[in-house]
C-alpha cells in the first residue's frame, strides 16, 4: 500500500525555514491601502489612521485579527506574546488590528496578555473589507451570501453553521487535531510560556516533546470559557462581523511580501511561520537543498517539524536532486514517518496549519531486500506493528534504475501475535506476471512500470528515504536497520522500530 498520514515525539521545534510563497497577494503599498481608515488604540482609545501604523521602511508583521471574542484572534494573540521579544530585538514592527470597540480591544489585551500598544480596534471591519478578507458564511461575497434567507440569519446562527465546517474550510479538521494531538507540532503548554498551566505534566502520561491528545483542545476550552463569560464585553456591535475572517501579512519597506487570507474558523496563519518569515533576510527566497535535507531528516526521526515545510522540502528535493539511486542504498528496514495524504503544492503554501500531511500515527515498517542481479526480483515486506500484534504483507519487487522506481506487488498476507501464533495466506498478484522474471520474460531496469503499485524514490541516505507513491502521495521513512527481514514470506520476525 502507499503512504498515508501522521505521528511522533521529540522536543525542540525544527530550525525550519519560513514559507516561501504567499497564499494571497496584496498589491501596492500596504500603508496606502489602509490609508483613510480610522482605528482606535487599545492603549488610550485614540483614533489613528490605519495606514500610518505600517512604516514605509523596514520590516513589519501585520495581523488583521478576527473579532476580539473569536477563537482565532485569541490563539494568535496568545502565541504572538511569546515571540514579541525576537521581533522587537530584530526591529520588526508589530501591528494587530481586530474587530470591535476600543474597550473590547483593551479587555482582549488584558485576557490574552498581548500588550495593548500593539493592538487597535476597527469597529466596522473596514480594514478587513479593504484588504478583501473572507467575509464568512452568509455575508456578501461569502458562501450563500446572495440568498436572502441565509443573508438575514442572525450572526450567531451563521457562526454555528461555520463551526460545523460549512463555508469554513478545514475547520473540523483543525478541531479534531486539537483532540487527537499532532506529533508534528510542538507542545502547547511549555514552562514559562504565555499559556502555561500548572498541571501541564499530566500530558506527559501520553508522551513528551509534541502536541499531545487533548492538549490544544484544553487551551481552546479555557479560551471558550473566558470568552463566553465576558461575551458582552468582547463581541462586536454588529453581530454579522462575528463571521468576518482575518489575514496576516509580512511587510517589507511598505510592500506585503508574504500574505495569508483565512478561509474559515481556525484557519489563521501560524505565528511561528509568520515570525520566521518576518525575521528572514528575504522571506520569498526559495528553500535551499541544505535546509530541505535538514527538514526531511528531522521528519525521518519524527521530530516536531511543520508538516507543510516537510512537504515543501520534499518538492525541493524532487526538483533539484535527480540522481541515480543504487539499490544497495535502501537495503534494510525503514519506519514510515511522514505522508502527505492528498496535499497539493497550493496547500503547503497556505500558512494555516491544516493541509500538508503529517506524521503517520502507527508503527509502519517497510523492509527492502534488493535482488543480487539487475532486473531480478527483490523482496519487500510492508507491515504495521502495534505491541505484540503484527499485520504484514510480503511480495517481490523490481528496481527500475533509470527512473529510480521500485515496482512491487504482494503475494502473501499474515497477521500474528509473536512467532508462535501467526496466520498466513497466499494472495494472487494477477498483474505481476507482466513483469515477473519467473514468467520467463526479460526484465530491464529501464522499463517503465506496469499496473502494479510503485514508489518513485526521490532521495536516500543513511538516515532517510523519500519517495512519491503511484497515487501521487509523498512519504518520508527513517532507517531503523541496515538488515532487511530475513525470514520467509508469511513468517513472523520482530522488526526494528
Tab-separated table of C-alpha atoms in Angstrom:
chain	number	residue	atom	x	y	z
A	1	UNK	CA	0.000	0.000	0.000
A	2	UNK	CA	1.043	3.565	-0.494
A	3	UNK	CA	1.843	6.055	2.282
A	4	UNK	CA	-0.838	7.857	4.242
A	5	UNK	CA	-0.788	10.082	7.424
A	6	UNK	CA	0.959	11.409	10.722
A	7	UNK	CA	2.691	10.926	14.235
A	8	UNK	CA	5.739	11.223	16.769
A	9	UNK	CA	7.790	12.950	19.503
A	10	UNK	CA	10.939	14.946	20.205
A	11	UNK	CA	11.403	18.258	21.863
A	12	UNK	CA	12.798	21.241	20.041
A	13	UNK	CA	10.934	22.818	17.146
A	14	UNK	CA	12.610	22.478	13.774
A	15	UNK	CA	15.010	25.134	12.557
A	16	UNK	CA	12.728	25.132	9.539
A	17	UNK	CA	12.525	27.934	7.040
A	18	UNK	CA	9.779	30.428	6.588
A	19	UNK	CA	7.124	29.692	3.973
A	20	UNK	CA	8.292	30.668	0.525
A	21	UNK	CA	5.145	31.704	-1.284
A	22	UNK	CA	2.220	33.886	-0.383
A	23	UNK	CA	-1.208	32.324	-0.140
A	24	UNK	CA	-2.686	35.572	-1.391
A	25	UNK	CA	-1.247	38.827	-2.630
A	26	UNK	CA	-1.731	42.444	-1.653
A	27	UNK	CA	-0.872	44.784	-4.476
A	28	UNK	CA	0.795	48.116	-3.941
A	29	UNK	CA	1.719	49.899	-0.758
A	30	UNK	CA	0.189	48.432	2.419
A	31	UNK	CA	0.056	51.813	4.136
A	32	UNK	CA	-1.635	53.371	1.123
A	33	UNK	CA	-4.178	50.537	1.008
A	34	UNK	CA	-5.203	51.174	4.620
A	35	UNK	CA	-4.926	54.959	4.497
A	36	UNK	CA	-8.083	56.843	5.439
A	37	UNK	CA	-9.467	54.155	7.764
A	38	UNK	CA	-9.606	55.236	11.402
A	39	UNK	CA	-8.826	52.603	14.026
A	40	UNK	CA	-8.833	53.005	17.809
A	41	UNK	CA	-5.909	52.356	20.122
A	42	UNK	CA	-6.384	49.657	22.771
A	43	UNK	CA	-3.944	51.628	24.913
A	44	UNK	CA	-5.687	55.006	25.098
A	45	UNK	CA	-8.731	54.765	22.727
A	46	UNK	CA	-7.227	57.466	20.489
A	47	UNK	CA	-8.199	57.353	16.817
A	48	UNK	CA	-5.382	56.862	14.325
A	49	UNK	CA	-5.145	56.355	10.581
A	50	UNK	CA	-4.588	52.630	9.953
A	51	UNK	CA	-2.178	53.380	7.127
A	52	UNK	CA	0.122	55.284	9.480
A	53	UNK	CA	0.672	52.152	11.584
A	54	UNK	CA	2.609	50.426	8.782
A	55	UNK	CA	6.063	52.007	8.292
A	56	UNK	CA	7.330	52.623	4.776
A	57	UNK	CA	10.806	51.392	5.731
A	58	UNK	CA	11.899	48.218	7.451
A	59	UNK	CA	10.055	45.003	8.246
A	60	UNK	CA	6.547	44.748	9.712
A	61	UNK	CA	4.240	41.952	10.802
A	62	UNK	CA	0.615	42.975	10.295
A	63	UNK	CA	-2.144	40.807	11.760
A	64	UNK	CA	-5.710	41.552	10.732
A	65	UNK	CA	-7.372	39.628	13.527
A	66	UNK	CA	-10.966	38.483	13.672
A	67	UNK	CA	-13.239	39.985	16.347
A	68	UNK	CA	-11.963	40.222	19.912
A	69	UNK	CA	-14.267	37.416	21.069
A	70	UNK	CA	-13.137	34.909	18.447
A	71	UNK	CA	-11.027	31.762	18.947
A	72	UNK	CA	-8.718	32.723	16.098
A	73	UNK	CA	-7.750	36.128	17.448
A	74	UNK	CA	-7.216	34.689	20.939
A	75	UNK	CA	-4.955	31.871	19.757
A	76	UNK	CA	-2.938	34.173	17.507
A	77	UNK	CA	-2.501	36.730	20.275
A	78	UNK	CA	-1.533	34.127	22.885
A	79	UNK	CA	1.123	32.649	20.629
A	80	UNK	CA	2.363	36.049	19.482
A	81	UNK	CA	3.154	37.110	23.063
A	82	UNK	CA	5.943	34.522	23.310
A	83	UNK	CA	7.520	35.796	20.064
A	84	UNK	CA	7.475	39.538	20.755
A	85	UNK	CA	10.995	39.584	22.218
A	86	UNK	CA	12.514	38.195	18.997
A	87	UNK	CA	10.554	40.590	16.824
A	88	UNK	CA	11.399	43.654	18.902
A	89	UNK	CA	15.083	42.731	19.022
A	90	UNK	CA	15.124	42.450	15.223
A	91	UNK	CA	13.366	45.793	14.829
A	92	UNK	CA	10.199	44.291	13.343
A	93	UNK	CA	7.126	46.500	13.795
A	94	UNK	CA	4.081	44.545	15.044
A	95	UNK	CA	0.610	45.770	14.101
A	96	UNK	CA	-2.560	43.997	15.254
A	97	UNK	CA	-5.979	45.245	14.140
A	98	UNK	CA	-9.062	43.399	15.400
A	99	UNK	CA	-12.794	43.921	15.027
A	100	UNK	CA	-14.633	45.570	17.898
A	101	UNK	CA	-14.551	48.635	20.113
A	102	UNK	CA	-11.555	50.187	21.845
A	103	UNK	CA	-12.952	48.875	25.139
A	104	UNK	CA	-13.235	45.311	23.807
A	105	UNK	CA	-9.690	45.604	22.438
A	106	UNK	CA	-8.405	46.632	25.869
A	107	UNK	CA	-10.268	43.758	27.541
A	108	UNK	CA	-8.895	41.350	24.913
A	109	UNK	CA	-5.348	42.533	25.677
A	110	UNK	CA	-5.802	42.023	29.414
A	111	UNK	CA	-7.049	38.489	28.965
A	112	UNK	CA	-4.558	37.323	26.314
A	113	UNK	CA	-1.659	39.316	27.813
A	114	UNK	CA	-0.869	40.897	24.452
A	115	UNK	CA	0.470	44.408	25.228
A	116	UNK	CA	-2.151	46.995	24.147
A	117	UNK	CA	0.485	49.146	22.404
A	118	UNK	CA	0.365	46.665	19.524
A	119	UNK	CA	-3.413	46.491	19.232
A	120	UNK	CA	-6.012	48.682	17.512
A	121	UNK	CA	-9.741	48.243	17.092
A	122	UNK	CA	-11.653	48.500	13.837
A	123	UNK	CA	-15.315	48.742	14.948
A	124	UNK	CA	-16.791	48.130	11.480
A	125	UNK	CA	-14.158	45.841	9.987
A	126	UNK	CA	-13.278	48.384	7.302
A	127	UNK	CA	-9.636	47.293	7.097
A	128	UNK	CA	-10.681	43.696	6.529
A	129	UNK	CA	-13.069	44.699	3.758
A	130	UNK	CA	-10.464	46.910	2.097
A	131	UNK	CA	-7.980	44.014	2.108
A	132	UNK	CA	-10.644	41.713	0.633
A	133	UNK	CA	-10.507	39.242	3.505
A	134	UNK	CA	-13.097	36.456	3.586
A	135	UNK	CA	-16.459	37.835	4.823
A	136	UNK	CA	-17.680	34.487	6.165
A	137	UNK	CA	-20.761	32.359	5.574
A	138	UNK	CA	-23.972	34.115	4.568
A	139	UNK	CA	-22.438	37.543	4.052
A	140	UNK	CA	-21.932	39.361	0.781
A	141	UNK	CA	-19.062	37.666	-1.023
A	142	UNK	CA	-19.270	34.547	1.158
A	143	UNK	CA	-20.983	31.192	0.656
A	144	UNK	CA	-24.757	31.697	0.137
A	145	UNK	CA	-24.298	35.404	0.793
A	146	UNK	CA	-26.640	36.178	-2.102
A	147	UNK	CA	-29.508	34.104	-0.680
A	148	UNK	CA	-31.895	36.380	1.198
A	149	UNK	CA	-32.970	33.801	3.780
A	150	UNK	CA	-29.364	32.994	4.670
A	151	UNK	CA	-28.215	36.597	4.481
A	152	UNK	CA	-30.862	37.633	7.028
A	153	UNK	CA	-29.970	34.987	9.617
A	154	UNK	CA	-28.560	36.268	12.939
A	155	UNK	CA	-24.772	36.371	13.057
A	156	UNK	CA	-24.603	33.798	15.870
A	157	UNK	CA	-26.667	31.319	13.818
A	158	UNK	CA	-24.313	31.726	10.866
A	159	UNK	CA	-21.338	31.303	13.195
A	160	UNK	CA	-22.701	27.948	14.402
A	161	UNK	CA	-23.022	26.847	10.781
A	162	UNK	CA	-19.402	27.812	10.143
A	163	UNK	CA	-18.332	25.917	13.273
A	164	UNK	CA	-19.838	22.823	11.627
A	165	UNK	CA	-17.450	23.336	8.712
A	166	UNK	CA	-19.953	24.811	6.247
A	167	UNK	CA	-18.431	27.734	4.390
A	168	UNK	CA	-15.393	27.317	6.645
A	169	UNK	CA	-12.607	25.301	5.034
A	170	UNK	CA	-10.668	22.811	7.208
A	171	UNK	CA	-12.366	23.907	10.451
A	172	UNK	CA	-13.415	20.411	11.516
A	173	UNK	CA	-10.010	19.005	10.623
A	174	UNK	CA	-8.380	21.567	12.891
A	175	UNK	CA	-10.902	20.904	15.682
A	176	UNK	CA	-10.127	17.172	15.565
A	177	UNK	CA	-6.399	17.922	15.605
A	178	UNK	CA	-6.947	19.660	18.938
A	179	UNK	CA	-8.406	16.457	20.393
A	180	UNK	CA	-6.255	13.853	18.656
A	181	UNK	CA	-2.915	15.627	19.048
A	182	UNK	CA	-0.296	16.326	16.409
A	183	UNK	CA	3.109	14.731	16.643
A	184	UNK	CA	4.494	17.093	14.012
A	185	UNK	CA	3.759	20.075	16.305
A	186	UNK	CA	5.474	21.224	19.479
A	187	UNK	CA	3.680	21.094	22.869
A	188	UNK	CA	1.016	23.725	23.522
A	189	UNK	CA	1.866	24.189	27.194
A	190	UNK	CA	5.510	24.961	27.952
A	191	UNK	CA	7.129	26.153	31.170
A	192	UNK	CA	7.098	29.939	31.329
A	193	UNK	CA	5.067	30.354	28.126
A	194	UNK	CA	2.115	32.706	27.864
A	195	UNK	CA	-0.414	29.869	28.090
A	196	UNK	CA	1.379	27.607	30.565
A	197	UNK	CA	-0.700	25.667	33.106
A	198	UNK	CA	0.339	24.234	36.457
A	199	UNK	CA	-0.705	20.668	35.629
A	200	UNK	CA	0.981	20.505	32.216
A	201	UNK	CA	2.946	17.422	33.387
A	202	UNK	CA	-0.304	15.433	33.194
A	203	UNK	CA	0.018	15.382	29.414
A	204	UNK	CA	3.384	13.619	29.777
A	205	UNK	CA	1.451	10.450	30.576
A	206	UNK	CA	0.774	10.030	26.851
A	207	UNK	CA	4.077	11.381	25.534
A	208	UNK	CA	6.608	14.197	25.599
A	209	UNK	CA	8.001	16.739	23.177
A	210	UNK	CA	4.991	17.104	20.868
A	211	UNK	CA	1.365	18.270	20.914
A	212	UNK	CA	-0.389	15.567	22.919
A	213	UNK	CA	-4.038	14.473	22.557
A	214	UNK	CA	-6.446	16.982	24.151
A	215	UNK	CA	-3.641	19.479	24.810
A	216	UNK	CA	-4.763	22.050	22.231
A	217	UNK	CA	-8.397	21.232	22.980
A	218	UNK	CA	-7.715	22.127	26.622
A	219	UNK	CA	-6.422	25.566	25.647
A	220	UNK	CA	-9.451	26.090	23.424
A	221	UNK	CA	-11.801	25.060	26.220
A	222	UNK	CA	-10.132	27.552	28.561
A	223	UNK	CA	-10.463	30.267	25.940
A	224	UNK	CA	-14.099	29.407	25.274
A	225	UNK	CA	-14.997	29.653	28.956
A	226	UNK	CA	-13.193	33.014	29.223
A	227	UNK	CA	-14.793	34.380	26.059
A	228	UNK	CA	-18.342	33.292	26.875
A	229	UNK	CA	-18.016	34.586	30.448
A	230	UNK	CA	-17.148	38.025	29.042
A	231	UNK	CA	-19.087	37.900	25.781
A	232	UNK	CA	-20.846	41.246	26.135
A	233	UNK	CA	-17.513	42.997	26.648
A	234	UNK	CA	-15.729	41.287	23.748
A	235	UNK	CA	-18.264	40.884	20.937
A	236	UNK	CA	-18.551	43.410	18.063
A	237	UNK	CA	-21.582	45.708	17.960
A	238	UNK	CA	-22.623	44.283	14.587
A	239	UNK	CA	-23.229	40.555	15.041
A	240	UNK	CA	-22.607	39.968	11.317
A	241	UNK	CA	-18.944	40.775	11.972
A	242	UNK	CA	-18.706	37.572	14.007
A	243	UNK	CA	-18.295	35.840	10.637
A	244	UNK	CA	-15.549	38.071	9.235
A	245	UNK	CA	-12.250	36.244	8.819
A	246	UNK	CA	-8.792	37.725	9.203
A	247	UNK	CA	-5.467	37.781	7.419
A	248	UNK	CA	-1.738	38.096	8.101
A	249	UNK	CA	0.987	39.967	6.229
A	250	UNK	CA	4.744	40.246	6.332
A	251	UNK	CA	5.570	43.708	5.019
A	252	UNK	CA	8.957	44.903	3.818
A	253	UNK	CA	9.502	48.621	3.106
A	254	UNK	CA	5.759	49.114	2.946
A	255	UNK	CA	5.124	46.248	0.497
A	256	UNK	CA	3.412	42.993	1.511
A	257	UNK	CA	5.915	40.293	0.546
A	258	UNK	CA	4.055	37.413	2.188
A	259	UNK	CA	0.354	37.179	2.934
A	260	UNK	CA	-2.331	34.835	4.128
A	261	UNK	CA	-6.102	35.170	3.980
A	262	UNK	CA	-8.032	32.978	6.414
A	263	UNK	CA	-10.514	30.676	4.685
A	264	UNK	CA	-12.502	29.674	7.753
A	265	UNK	CA	-12.647	29.391	11.527
A	266	UNK	CA	-9.267	28.243	12.931
A	267	UNK	CA	-7.748	28.923	9.526
A	268	UNK	CA	-5.454	31.685	10.768
A	269	UNK	CA	-1.783	31.820	9.804
A	270	UNK	CA	0.554	30.052	12.207
A	271	UNK	CA	2.523	32.532	14.265
A	272	UNK	CA	5.768	30.525	14.159
A	273	UNK	CA	5.827	30.572	10.350
A	274	UNK	CA	4.973	34.276	10.232
A	275	UNK	CA	7.708	35.136	12.707
A	276	UNK	CA	10.311	33.098	10.796
A	277	UNK	CA	9.333	34.910	7.621
A	278	UNK	CA	9.461	38.308	9.306
A	279	UNK	CA	12.955	37.591	10.618
A	280	UNK	CA	14.401	36.239	7.365
A	281	UNK	CA	16.503	38.475	5.172
A	282	UNK	CA	14.394	37.502	2.159
A	283	UNK	CA	11.080	35.823	3.049
A	284	UNK	CA	10.470	34.989	-0.614
A	285	UNK	CA	13.815	33.221	-1.226
A	286	UNK	CA	13.442	29.586	-2.366
A	287	UNK	CA	14.296	26.851	0.104
A	288	UNK	CA	17.901	25.636	-0.170
A	289	UNK	CA	18.887	21.984	-0.628
A	290	UNK	CA	20.671	22.115	2.732
A	291	UNK	CA	17.506	23.241	4.508
A	292	UNK	CA	15.383	20.709	2.626
A	293	UNK	CA	17.671	17.858	3.693
A	294	UNK	CA	17.642	19.045	7.287
A	295	UNK	CA	13.839	19.037	7.267
A	296	UNK	CA	13.386	15.550	5.811
A	297	UNK	CA	15.983	14.142	8.203
A	298	UNK	CA	14.078	15.642	11.121
A	299	UNK	CA	10.892	14.195	9.669
A	300	UNK	CA	12.517	10.760	9.399
A	301	UNK	CA	13.103	10.904	13.167
A	302	UNK	CA	9.552	12.184	13.731
A	303	UNK	CA	10.811	15.320	15.405
A	304	UNK	CA	8.293	18.178	15.692
A	305	UNK	CA	8.580	19.877	12.311
A	306	UNK	CA	5.985	21.874	10.409
A	307	UNK	CA	4.262	19.388	8.091
A	308	UNK	CA	3.876	21.914	5.284
A	309	UNK	CA	7.574	22.677	5.365
A	310	UNK	CA	8.324	18.948	5.145
A	311	UNK	CA	6.135	18.836	2.037
A	312	UNK	CA	7.955	21.835	0.559
A	313	UNK	CA	11.317	20.239	1.372
A	314	UNK	CA	10.369	17.062	-0.494
A	315	UNK	CA	9.320	19.108	-3.506
A	316	UNK	CA	12.709	20.873	-3.474
A	317	UNK	CA	14.496	17.504	-3.425
A	318	UNK	CA	12.218	16.219	-6.154
A	319	UNK	CA	13.020	19.149	-8.433
A	320	UNK	CA	16.732	19.509	-7.689
A	321	UNK	CA	18.001	16.126	-6.558
A	322	UNK	CA	17.535	13.907	-9.599
A	323	UNK	CA	20.420	11.474	-9.147
A	324	UNK	CA	20.587	7.705	-9.785
A	325	UNK	CA	19.898	5.680	-6.642
A	326	UNK	CA	21.693	2.364	-6.125
A	327	UNK	CA	19.524	-0.490	-4.782
A	328	UNK	CA	22.036	-1.247	-2.037
A	329	UNK	CA	21.492	2.241	-0.628
A	330	UNK	CA	17.960	1.371	0.522
A	331	UNK	CA	18.601	-2.213	1.654
A	332	UNK	CA	17.244	-2.662	5.192
A	333	UNK	CA	14.254	-1.707	7.317
A	334	UNK	CA	12.519	1.666	7.290
A	335	UNK	CA	9.866	3.154	9.561
A	336	UNK	CA	7.237	5.255	7.788
A	337	UNK	CA	7.342	8.718	9.354
A	338	UNK	CA	5.573	11.311	7.178
A	339	UNK	CA	2.912	11.100	4.468
A	340	UNK	CA	1.380	13.969	2.519
A	341	UNK	CA	-2.048	12.420	2.071
A	342	UNK	CA	-3.867	14.302	-0.685
A	343	UNK	CA	-1.985	17.568	-0.112
A	344	UNK	CA	-1.046	19.657	-3.148
A	345	UNK	CA	1.548	22.388	-3.660
A	346	UNK	CA	-1.008	25.134	-3.036
A	347	UNK	CA	-1.942	23.545	0.312
A	348	UNK	CA	1.666	23.659	1.500
A	349	UNK	CA	1.984	27.320	0.564
A	350	UNK	CA	-1.002	28.231	2.727
A	351	UNK	CA	0.111	29.439	6.168
A	352	UNK	CA	-2.719	27.819	8.164
A	353	UNK	CA	-1.984	24.546	9.974
A	354	UNK	CA	-4.438	22.263	8.129
A	355	UNK	CA	-3.175	20.549	4.990
A	356	UNK	CA	0.329	19.397	4.083
A	357	UNK	CA	0.006	15.918	5.541
A	358	UNK	CA	1.647	14.845	8.794
A	359	UNK	CA	3.323	12.051	10.725
A	360	UNK	CA	1.964	8.517	10.361
A	361	UNK	CA	0.275	7.598	13.660
A	362	UNK	CA	1.096	3.864	13.683
A	363	UNK	CA	4.295	1.831	13.662
A	364	UNK	CA	4.540	1.006	9.956
A	365	UNK	CA	7.723	-0.575	8.668
A	366	UNK	CA	8.937	-1.460	5.177
A	367	UNK	CA	11.745	-3.928	4.555
A	368	UNK	CA	13.583	-3.845	1.220
A	369	UNK	CA	15.910	-6.653	0.166
A	370	UNK	CA	17.216	-5.874	-3.360
A	371	UNK	CA	17.955	-8.620	-5.885
A	372	UNK	CA	21.603	-9.636	-6.280
A	373	UNK	CA	21.469	-9.007	-10.052
A	374	UNK	CA	19.972	-6.194	-12.113
A	375	UNK	CA	16.442	-6.988	-13.274
A	376	UNK	CA	15.976	-9.724	-10.681
A	377	UNK	CA	13.266	-9.761	-8.075
A	378	UNK	CA	13.935	-8.163	-4.742
A	379	UNK	CA	11.738	-8.683	-1.706
A	380	UNK	CA	9.508	-6.240	0.133
A	381	UNK	CA	7.697	-6.585	3.447
A	382	UNK	CA	5.198	-3.898	4.419
A	383	UNK	CA	3.708	-4.161	7.892
A	384	UNK	CA	2.038	-2.419	10.798
A	385	UNK	CA	3.276	-3.329	14.269
A	386	UNK	CA	1.467	-2.357	17.455
A	387	UNK	CA	2.806	-4.000	20.595
A	388	UNK	CA	2.917	-7.770	20.033
A	389	UNK	CA	0.485	-7.614	17.082
A	390	UNK	CA	1.873	-7.650	13.548
A	391	UNK	CA	-0.048	-7.322	10.272
A	392	UNK	CA	2.176	-7.587	7.226
A	393	UNK	CA	2.387	-8.265	3.508
A	394	UNK	CA	5.236	-9.927	1.599
A	395	UNK	CA	5.999	-9.858	-2.078
A	396	UNK	CA	8.514	-9.286	-4.872
A	397	UNK	CA	9.728	-6.013	-6.338
A	398	UNK	CA	11.608	-4.919	-9.421
A	399	UNK	CA	14.033	-1.964	-9.238
A	400	UNK	CA	13.914	0.169	-12.375
A	401	UNK	CA	17.216	2.020	-12.184
A	402	UNK	CA	16.619	4.536	-14.961
A	403	UNK	CA	13.531	6.009	-13.276
A	404	UNK	CA	14.501	5.230	-9.634
A	405	UNK	CA	11.246	3.283	-9.424
A	406	UNK	CA	10.551	0.334	-7.138
A	407	UNK	CA	7.590	-1.553	-8.609
A	408	UNK	CA	6.120	-4.193	-6.316
A	409	UNK	CA	3.239	-6.482	-5.544
A	410	UNK	CA	2.170	-8.646	-2.612
A	411	UNK	CA	1.775	-12.407	-2.747
A	412	UNK	CA	1.228	-13.154	0.931
A	413	UNK	CA	-0.594	-11.564	3.865
A	414	UNK	CA	-0.124	-12.509	7.514
A	415	UNK	CA	-1.310	-11.489	10.960
A	416	UNK	CA	0.086	-12.689	14.221
A	417	UNK	CA	0.960	-12.158	17.844
A	418	UNK	CA	4.566	-13.304	18.013
A	419	UNK	CA	6.233	-16.106	16.034
A	420	UNK	CA	4.138	-18.941	17.511
A	421	UNK	CA	0.709	-17.593	16.568
A	422	UNK	CA	0.889	-16.241	13.041
A	423	UNK	CA	-1.745	-16.896	10.372
A	424	UNK	CA	-0.550	-16.592	6.774
A	425	UNK	CA	-2.461	-16.624	3.489
A	426	UNK	CA	-1.211	-16.550	-0.101
A	427	UNK	CA	-2.806	-13.925	-2.351
A	428	UNK	CA	-2.906	-13.731	-6.123
A	429	UNK	CA	-0.993	-10.968	-7.914
A	430	UNK	CA	-2.523	-11.035	-11.392
A	431	UNK	CA	-0.610	-8.135	-12.906
A	432	UNK	CA	2.796	-9.281	-11.690
A	433	UNK	CA	3.163	-11.870	-14.438
A	434	UNK	CA	3.700	-8.997	-16.878
A	435	UNK	CA	6.912	-8.035	-15.097
A	436	UNK	CA	7.996	-11.160	-13.235
A	437	UNK	CA	11.235	-12.820	-14.238
A	438	UNK	CA	9.640	-16.064	-13.133
A	439	UNK	CA	7.204	-15.704	-16.032
A	440	UNK	CA	10.129	-16.137	-18.378
A	441	UNK	CA	10.183	-12.534	-19.590
A	442	UNK	CA	13.309	-10.445	-19.846
A	443	UNK	CA	13.246	-7.534	-17.394
A	444	UNK	CA	15.249	-4.387	-17.963
A	445	UNK	CA	15.830	-1.861	-15.225
A	446	UNK	CA	14.978	0.874	-17.709
A	447	UNK	CA	11.497	-0.463	-18.439
A	448	UNK	CA	8.514	1.628	-17.419
A	449	UNK	CA	6.367	0.282	-14.572
A	450	UNK	CA	3.262	-1.747	-15.302
A	451	UNK	CA	-0.076	-1.745	-13.492
A	452	UNK	CA	1.373	-2.577	-10.101
A	453	UNK	CA	1.930	-0.143	-7.215
A	454	UNK	CA	5.303	1.554	-7.081
A	455	UNK	CA	7.442	4.072	-5.234
A	456	UNK	CA	9.455	6.597	-7.209
A	457	UNK	CA	12.435	7.222	-4.964
A	458	UNK	CA	13.487	10.859	-4.649
A	459	UNK	CA	16.312	10.711	-2.123
A	460	UNK	CA	18.041	8.111	0.058
A	461	UNK	CA	20.835	8.354	2.615
A	462	UNK	CA	21.789	6.592	5.845
A	463	UNK	CA	19.024	8.369	7.773
A	464	UNK	CA	16.053	8.833	5.477
A	465	UNK	CA	14.261	7.660	2.379
A	466	UNK	CA	11.952	9.994	0.429
A	467	UNK	CA	9.576	8.809	-2.279
A	468	UNK	CA	6.387	9.510	-4.217
A	469	UNK	CA	3.780	6.757	-4.494
A	470	UNK	CA	1.902	5.767	-7.624
A	471	UNK	CA	-1.146	7.713	-6.404
A	472	UNK	CA	0.911	10.894	-6.082
A	473	UNK	CA	1.371	10.938	-2.305
A	474	UNK	CA	4.748	11.861	-0.802
A	475	UNK	CA	6.392	9.990	2.053
A	476	UNK	CA	9.447	10.017	4.304
A	477	UNK	CA	10.849	6.957	6.063
A	478	UNK	CA	13.544	6.754	8.724
A	479	UNK	CA	16.073	3.909	8.611
A	480	UNK	CA	15.798	1.556	11.579
A	481	UNK	CA	18.145	-1.223	10.420
A	482	UNK	CA	20.577	-1.902	7.584
A	483	UNK	CA	19.466	-5.534	7.565
A	484	UNK	CA	16.193	-6.465	5.828
A	485	UNK	CA	13.755	-9.037	7.213
A	486	UNK	CA	15.378	-12.486	6.945
A	487	UNK	CA	12.516	-14.975	7.429
A	488	UNK	CA	10.397	-16.457	4.642
A	489	UNK	CA	7.164	-14.862	3.436
A	490	UNK	CA	4.372	-15.158	5.983
A	491	UNK	CA	6.761	-15.871	8.860
A	492	UNK	CA	6.915	-13.543	11.846
A	493	UNK	CA	10.080	-11.563	12.584
A	494	UNK	CA	10.381	-8.778	15.098
A	495	UNK	CA	11.274	-5.617	13.198
A	496	UNK	CA	13.385	-2.666	14.250
A	497	UNK	CA	11.276	0.316	15.264
